[in-house]
mmCIF file with all atom_site columns, C-alpha atoms in Angstrom:
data_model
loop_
_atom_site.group_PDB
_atom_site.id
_atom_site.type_symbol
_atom_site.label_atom_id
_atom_site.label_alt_id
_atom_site.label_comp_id
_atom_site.label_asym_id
_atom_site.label_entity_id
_atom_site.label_seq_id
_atom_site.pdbx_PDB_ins_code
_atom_site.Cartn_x
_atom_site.Cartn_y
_atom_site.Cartn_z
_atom_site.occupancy
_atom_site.B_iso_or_equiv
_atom_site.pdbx_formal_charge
_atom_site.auth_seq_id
_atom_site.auth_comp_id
_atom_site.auth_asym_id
_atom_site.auth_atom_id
_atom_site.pdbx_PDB_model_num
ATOM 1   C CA . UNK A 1 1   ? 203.240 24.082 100.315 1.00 49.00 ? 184 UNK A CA 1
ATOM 2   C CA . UNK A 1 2   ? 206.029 23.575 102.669 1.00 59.00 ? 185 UNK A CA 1
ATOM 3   C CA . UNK A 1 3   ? 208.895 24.916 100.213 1.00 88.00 ? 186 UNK A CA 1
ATOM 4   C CA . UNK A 1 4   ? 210.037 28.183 101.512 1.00 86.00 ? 187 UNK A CA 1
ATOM 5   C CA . UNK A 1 5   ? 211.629 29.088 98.531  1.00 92.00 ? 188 UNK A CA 1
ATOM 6   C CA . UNK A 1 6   ? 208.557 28.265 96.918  1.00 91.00 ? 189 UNK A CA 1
ATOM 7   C CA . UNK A 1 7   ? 206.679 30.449 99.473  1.00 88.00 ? 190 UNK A CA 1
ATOM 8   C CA . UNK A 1 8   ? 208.959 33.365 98.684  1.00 90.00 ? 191 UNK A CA 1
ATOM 9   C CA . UNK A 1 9   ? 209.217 33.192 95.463  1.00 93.00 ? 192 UNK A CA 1
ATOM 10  C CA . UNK A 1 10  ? 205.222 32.841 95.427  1.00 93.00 ? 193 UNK A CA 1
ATOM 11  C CA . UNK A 1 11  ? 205.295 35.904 97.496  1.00 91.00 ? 194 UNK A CA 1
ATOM 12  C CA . UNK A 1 12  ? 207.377 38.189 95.639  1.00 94.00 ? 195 UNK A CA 1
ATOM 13  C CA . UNK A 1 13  ? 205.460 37.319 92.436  1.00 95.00 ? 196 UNK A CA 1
ATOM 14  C CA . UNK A 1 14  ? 201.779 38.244 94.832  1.00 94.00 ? 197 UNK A CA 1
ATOM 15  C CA . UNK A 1 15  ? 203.744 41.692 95.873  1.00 95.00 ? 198 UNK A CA 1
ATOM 16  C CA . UNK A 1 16  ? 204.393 42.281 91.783  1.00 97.00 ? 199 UNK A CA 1
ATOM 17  C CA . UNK A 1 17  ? 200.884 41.835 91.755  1.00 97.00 ? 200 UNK A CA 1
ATOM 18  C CA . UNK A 1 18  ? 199.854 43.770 94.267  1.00 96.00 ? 201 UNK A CA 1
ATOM 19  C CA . UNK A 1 19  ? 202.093 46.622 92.558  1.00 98.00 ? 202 UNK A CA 1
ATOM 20  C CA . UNK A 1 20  ? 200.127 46.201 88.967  1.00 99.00 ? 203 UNK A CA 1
ATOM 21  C CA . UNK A 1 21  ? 196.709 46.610 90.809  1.00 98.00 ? 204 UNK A CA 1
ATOM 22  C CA . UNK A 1 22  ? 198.091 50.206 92.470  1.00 98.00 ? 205 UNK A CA 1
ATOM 23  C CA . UNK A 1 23  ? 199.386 50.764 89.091  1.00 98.00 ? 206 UNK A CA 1
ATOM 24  C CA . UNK A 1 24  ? 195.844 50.125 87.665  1.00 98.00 ? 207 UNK A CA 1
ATOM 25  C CA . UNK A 1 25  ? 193.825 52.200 90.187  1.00 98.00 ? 208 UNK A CA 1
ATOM 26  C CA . UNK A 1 26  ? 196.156 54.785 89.381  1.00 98.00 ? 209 UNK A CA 1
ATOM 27  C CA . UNK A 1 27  ? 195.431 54.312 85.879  1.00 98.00 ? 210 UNK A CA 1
ATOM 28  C CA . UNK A 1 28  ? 191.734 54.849 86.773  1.00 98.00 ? 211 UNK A CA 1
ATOM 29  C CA . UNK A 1 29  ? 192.161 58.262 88.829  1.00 98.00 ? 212 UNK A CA 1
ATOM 30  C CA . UNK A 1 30  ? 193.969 59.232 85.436  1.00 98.00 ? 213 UNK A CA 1
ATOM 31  C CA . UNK A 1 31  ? 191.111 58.168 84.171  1.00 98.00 ? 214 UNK A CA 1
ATOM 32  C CA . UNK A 1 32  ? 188.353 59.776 86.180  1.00 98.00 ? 215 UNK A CA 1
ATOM 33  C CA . UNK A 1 33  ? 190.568 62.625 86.424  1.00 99.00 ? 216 UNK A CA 1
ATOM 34  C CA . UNK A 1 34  ? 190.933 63.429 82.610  1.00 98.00 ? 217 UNK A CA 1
ATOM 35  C CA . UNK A 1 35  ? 187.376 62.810 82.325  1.00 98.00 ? 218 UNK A CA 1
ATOM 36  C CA . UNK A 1 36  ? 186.145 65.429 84.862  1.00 98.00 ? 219 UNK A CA 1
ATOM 37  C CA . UNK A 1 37  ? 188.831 67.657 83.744  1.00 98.00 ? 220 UNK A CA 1
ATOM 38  C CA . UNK A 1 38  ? 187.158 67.413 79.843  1.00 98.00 ? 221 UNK A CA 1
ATOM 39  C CA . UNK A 1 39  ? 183.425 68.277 81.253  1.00 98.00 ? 222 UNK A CA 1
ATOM 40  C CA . UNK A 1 40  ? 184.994 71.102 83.015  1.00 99.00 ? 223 UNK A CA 1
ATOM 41  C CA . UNK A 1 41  ? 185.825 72.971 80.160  1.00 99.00 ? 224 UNK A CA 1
ATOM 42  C CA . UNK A 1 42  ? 182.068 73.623 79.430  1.00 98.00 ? 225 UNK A CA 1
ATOM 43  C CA . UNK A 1 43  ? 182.043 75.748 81.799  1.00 98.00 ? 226 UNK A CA 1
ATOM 44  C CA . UNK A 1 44  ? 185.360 77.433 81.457  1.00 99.00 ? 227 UNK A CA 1
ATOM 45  C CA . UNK A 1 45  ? 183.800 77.553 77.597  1.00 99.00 ? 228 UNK A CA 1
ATOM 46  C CA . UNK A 1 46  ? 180.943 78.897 79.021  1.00 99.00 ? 229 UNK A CA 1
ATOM 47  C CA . UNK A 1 47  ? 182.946 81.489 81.173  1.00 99.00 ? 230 UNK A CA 1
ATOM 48  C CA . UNK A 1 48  ? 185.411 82.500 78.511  1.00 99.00 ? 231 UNK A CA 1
ATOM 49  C CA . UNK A 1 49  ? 182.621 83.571 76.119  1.00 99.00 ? 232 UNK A CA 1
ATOM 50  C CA . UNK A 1 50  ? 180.444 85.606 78.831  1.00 99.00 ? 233 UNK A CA 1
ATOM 51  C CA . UNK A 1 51  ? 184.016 87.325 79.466  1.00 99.00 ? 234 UNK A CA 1
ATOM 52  C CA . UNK A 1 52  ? 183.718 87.958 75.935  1.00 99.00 ? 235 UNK A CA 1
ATOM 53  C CA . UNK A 1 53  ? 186.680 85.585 75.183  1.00 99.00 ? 236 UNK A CA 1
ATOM 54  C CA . UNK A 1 54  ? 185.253 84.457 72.201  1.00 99.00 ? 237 UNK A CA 1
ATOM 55  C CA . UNK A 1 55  ? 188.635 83.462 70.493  1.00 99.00 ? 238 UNK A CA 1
ATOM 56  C CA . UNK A 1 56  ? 190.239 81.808 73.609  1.00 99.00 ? 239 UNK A CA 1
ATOM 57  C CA . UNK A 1 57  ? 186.762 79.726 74.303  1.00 99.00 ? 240 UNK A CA 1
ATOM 58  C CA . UNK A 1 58  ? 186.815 78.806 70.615  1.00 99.00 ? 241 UNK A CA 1
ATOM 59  C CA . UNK A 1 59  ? 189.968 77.493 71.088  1.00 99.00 ? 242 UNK A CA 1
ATOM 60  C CA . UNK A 1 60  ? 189.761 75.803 73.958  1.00 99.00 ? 243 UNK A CA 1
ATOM 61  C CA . UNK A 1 61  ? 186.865 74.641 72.736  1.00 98.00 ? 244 UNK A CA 1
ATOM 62  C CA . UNK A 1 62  ? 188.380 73.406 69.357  1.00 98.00 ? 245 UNK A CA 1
ATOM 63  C CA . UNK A 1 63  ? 191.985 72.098 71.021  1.00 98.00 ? 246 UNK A CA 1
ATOM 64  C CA . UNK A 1 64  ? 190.683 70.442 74.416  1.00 98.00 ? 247 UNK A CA 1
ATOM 65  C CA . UNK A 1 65  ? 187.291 69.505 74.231  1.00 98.00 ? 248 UNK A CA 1
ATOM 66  C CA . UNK A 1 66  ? 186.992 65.912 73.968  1.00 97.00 ? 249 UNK A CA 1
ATOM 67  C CA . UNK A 1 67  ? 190.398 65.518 72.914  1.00 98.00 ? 250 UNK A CA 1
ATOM 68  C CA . UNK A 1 68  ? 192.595 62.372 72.510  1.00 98.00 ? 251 UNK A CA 1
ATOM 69  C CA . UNK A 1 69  ? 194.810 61.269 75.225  1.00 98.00 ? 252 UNK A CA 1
ATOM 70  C CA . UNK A 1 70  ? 197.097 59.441 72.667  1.00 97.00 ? 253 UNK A CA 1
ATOM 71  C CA . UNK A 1 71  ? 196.477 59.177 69.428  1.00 98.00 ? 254 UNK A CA 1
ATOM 72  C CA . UNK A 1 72  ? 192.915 58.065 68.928  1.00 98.00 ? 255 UNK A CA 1
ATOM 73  C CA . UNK A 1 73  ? 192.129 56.711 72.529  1.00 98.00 ? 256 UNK A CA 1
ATOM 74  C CA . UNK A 1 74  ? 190.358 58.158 74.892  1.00 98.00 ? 257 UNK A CA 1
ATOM 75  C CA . UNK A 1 75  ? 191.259 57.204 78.918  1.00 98.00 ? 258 UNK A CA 1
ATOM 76  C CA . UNK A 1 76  ? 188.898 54.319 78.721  1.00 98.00 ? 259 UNK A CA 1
ATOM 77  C CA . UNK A 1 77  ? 190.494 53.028 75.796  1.00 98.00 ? 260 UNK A CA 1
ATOM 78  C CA . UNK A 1 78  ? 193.592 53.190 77.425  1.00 98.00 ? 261 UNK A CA 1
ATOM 79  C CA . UNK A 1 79  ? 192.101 51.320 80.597  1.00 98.00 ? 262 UNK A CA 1
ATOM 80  C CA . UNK A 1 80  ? 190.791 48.881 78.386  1.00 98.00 ? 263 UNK A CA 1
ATOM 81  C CA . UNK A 1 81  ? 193.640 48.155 76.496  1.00 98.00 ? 264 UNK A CA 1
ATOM 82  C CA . UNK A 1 82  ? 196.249 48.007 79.277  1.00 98.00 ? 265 UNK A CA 1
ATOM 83  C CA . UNK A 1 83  ? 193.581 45.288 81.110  1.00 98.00 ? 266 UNK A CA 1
ATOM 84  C CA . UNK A 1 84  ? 193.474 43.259 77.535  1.00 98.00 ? 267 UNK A CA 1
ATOM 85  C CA . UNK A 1 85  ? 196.950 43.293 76.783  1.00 98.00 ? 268 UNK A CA 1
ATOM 86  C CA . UNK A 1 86  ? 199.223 43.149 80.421  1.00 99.00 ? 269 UNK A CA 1
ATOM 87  C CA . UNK A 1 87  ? 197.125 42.823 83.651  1.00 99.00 ? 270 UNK A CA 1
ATOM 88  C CA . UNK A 1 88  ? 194.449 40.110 82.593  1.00 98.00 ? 271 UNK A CA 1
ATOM 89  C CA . UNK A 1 89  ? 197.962 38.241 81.344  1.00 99.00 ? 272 UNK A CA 1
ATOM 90  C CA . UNK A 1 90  ? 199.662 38.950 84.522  1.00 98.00 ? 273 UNK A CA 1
ATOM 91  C CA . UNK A 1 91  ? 196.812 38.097 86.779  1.00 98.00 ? 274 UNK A CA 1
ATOM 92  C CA . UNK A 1 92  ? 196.453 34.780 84.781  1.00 98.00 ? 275 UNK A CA 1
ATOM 93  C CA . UNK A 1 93  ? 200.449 34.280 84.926  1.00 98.00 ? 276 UNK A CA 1
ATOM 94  C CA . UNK A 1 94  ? 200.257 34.370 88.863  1.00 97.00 ? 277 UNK A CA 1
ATOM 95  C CA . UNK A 1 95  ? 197.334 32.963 89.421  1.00 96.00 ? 278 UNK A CA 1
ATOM 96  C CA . UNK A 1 96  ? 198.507 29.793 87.162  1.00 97.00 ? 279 UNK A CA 1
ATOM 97  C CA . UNK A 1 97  ? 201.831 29.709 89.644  1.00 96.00 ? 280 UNK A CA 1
ATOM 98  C CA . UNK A 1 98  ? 199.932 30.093 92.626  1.00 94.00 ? 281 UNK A CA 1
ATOM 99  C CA . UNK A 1 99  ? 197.724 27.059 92.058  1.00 94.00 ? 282 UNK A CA 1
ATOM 100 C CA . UNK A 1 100 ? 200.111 24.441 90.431  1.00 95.00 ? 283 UNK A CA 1
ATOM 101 C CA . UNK A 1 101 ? 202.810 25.666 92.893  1.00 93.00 ? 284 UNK A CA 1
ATOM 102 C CA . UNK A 1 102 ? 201.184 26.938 95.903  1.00 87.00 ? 285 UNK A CA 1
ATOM 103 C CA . UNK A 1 103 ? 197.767 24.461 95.864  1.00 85.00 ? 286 UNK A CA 1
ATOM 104 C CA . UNK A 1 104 ? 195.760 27.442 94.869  1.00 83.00 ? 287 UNK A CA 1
ATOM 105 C CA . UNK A 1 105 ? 196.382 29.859 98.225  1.00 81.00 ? 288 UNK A CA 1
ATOM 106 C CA . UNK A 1 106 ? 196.723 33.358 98.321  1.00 79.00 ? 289 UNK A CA 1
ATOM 107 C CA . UNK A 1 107 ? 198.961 35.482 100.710 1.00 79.00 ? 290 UNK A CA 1
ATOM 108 C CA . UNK A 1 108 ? 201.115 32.137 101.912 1.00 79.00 ? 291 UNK A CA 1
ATOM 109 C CA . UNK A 1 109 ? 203.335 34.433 102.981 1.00 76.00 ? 292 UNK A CA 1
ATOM 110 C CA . UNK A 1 110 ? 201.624 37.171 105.086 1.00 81.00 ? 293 UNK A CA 1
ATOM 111 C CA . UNK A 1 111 ? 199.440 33.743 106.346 1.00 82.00 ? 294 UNK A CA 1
ATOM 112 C CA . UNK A 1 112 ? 202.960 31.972 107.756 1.00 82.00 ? 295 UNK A CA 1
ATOM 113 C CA . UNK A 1 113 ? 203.762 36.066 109.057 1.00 83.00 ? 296 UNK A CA 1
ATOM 114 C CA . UNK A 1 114 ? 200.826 35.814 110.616 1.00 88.00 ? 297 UNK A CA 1
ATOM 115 C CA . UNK A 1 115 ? 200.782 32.388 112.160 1.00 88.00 ? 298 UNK A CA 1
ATOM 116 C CA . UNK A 1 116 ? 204.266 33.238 113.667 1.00 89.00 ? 299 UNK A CA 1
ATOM 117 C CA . UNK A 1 117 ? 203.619 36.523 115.021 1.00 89.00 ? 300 UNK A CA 1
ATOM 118 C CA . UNK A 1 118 ? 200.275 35.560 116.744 1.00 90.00 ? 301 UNK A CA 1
ATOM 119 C CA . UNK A 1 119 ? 202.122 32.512 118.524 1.00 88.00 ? 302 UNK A CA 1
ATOM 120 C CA . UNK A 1 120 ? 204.902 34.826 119.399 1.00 87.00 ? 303 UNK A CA 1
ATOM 121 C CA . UNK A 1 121 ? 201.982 37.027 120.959 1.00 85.00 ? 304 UNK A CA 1
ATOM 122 C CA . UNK A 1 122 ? 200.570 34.359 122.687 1.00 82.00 ? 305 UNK A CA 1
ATOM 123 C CA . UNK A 1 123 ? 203.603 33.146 123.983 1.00 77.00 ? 306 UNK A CA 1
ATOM 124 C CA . UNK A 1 124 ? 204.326 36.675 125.326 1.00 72.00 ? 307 UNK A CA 1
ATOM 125 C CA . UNK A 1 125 ? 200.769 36.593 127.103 1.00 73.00 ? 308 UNK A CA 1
ATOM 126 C CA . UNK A 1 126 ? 201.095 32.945 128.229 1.00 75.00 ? 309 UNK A CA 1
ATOM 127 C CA . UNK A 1 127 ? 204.994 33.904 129.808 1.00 72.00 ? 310 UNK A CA 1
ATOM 128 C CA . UNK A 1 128 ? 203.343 37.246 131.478 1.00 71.00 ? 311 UNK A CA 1
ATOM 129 C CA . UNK A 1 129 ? 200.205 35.175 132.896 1.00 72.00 ? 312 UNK A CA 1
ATOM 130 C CA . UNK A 1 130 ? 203.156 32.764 134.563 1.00 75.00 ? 313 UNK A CA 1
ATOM 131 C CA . UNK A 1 131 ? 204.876 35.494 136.441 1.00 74.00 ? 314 UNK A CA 1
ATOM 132 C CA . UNK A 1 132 ? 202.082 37.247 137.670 1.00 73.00 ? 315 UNK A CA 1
ATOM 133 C CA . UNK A 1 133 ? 200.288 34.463 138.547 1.00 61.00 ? 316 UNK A CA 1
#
């Protein structure tokens, strides 16, 4: 591919990418996190009734144990439907650009970055070696 606009528009679609897959690992600390939060609560359960907090564990108990994130889903089913319905389609949107626009490469842009800024490095080295030699 030896568009540049092609290269940066290639690019700025990869970084949108990039961007869904933080947004998605986030997704899976919320996740983890509401998961871990839920088994906690047998032991503030636990706590609250050896207090003799019978009401409040009963409550929490009733209210937060295994309780719906949204209405009827569970984090997983959130995780699972956010992969089904936008970033399976998203991965398959840029992936379908990338390889009928690109030849299939990932990263063109960070690649030509790098190219450039390892021959600038060289050519720093190479223009050091000359006056010290």
């Amino acid at each position: 591919m030896d568009d540049d606009k092609t290269t940066e528009a290639l690019g700025k679609l990869g970084k949108a990418l990039e961007t869904v897959e933080r947004a998605r690992g986030h997704l899976y600390s919320f996740h983890q996190l509401t998961g871990t939060a839920d088994f906690l609560l047998d032991d503030a359960i636990a706590a609250l009734r050896e207090a003799g907090h019978h009401e409040h564990a009963d409550r929490v108990q009733r209210e937060l144990l295994g309780r719906n994130v949204l209405p009827g889903k569970w984090t997983f089913e959130v995780v699972e439907q956010f992969d089904d319905t936008y970033y399976d389609v998203f991965r398959q949107v840029t992936r379908d650009a990338r390889d009928q626009l690109g030849g299939g490469r990932r990263h063109e842009h960070e690649a030509r970055l790098k190219r450039e800024r390892q021959r600038l490095s060289a050519a720093a080295y190479a223009d050091r070696d000359s006056r010290s030699g």
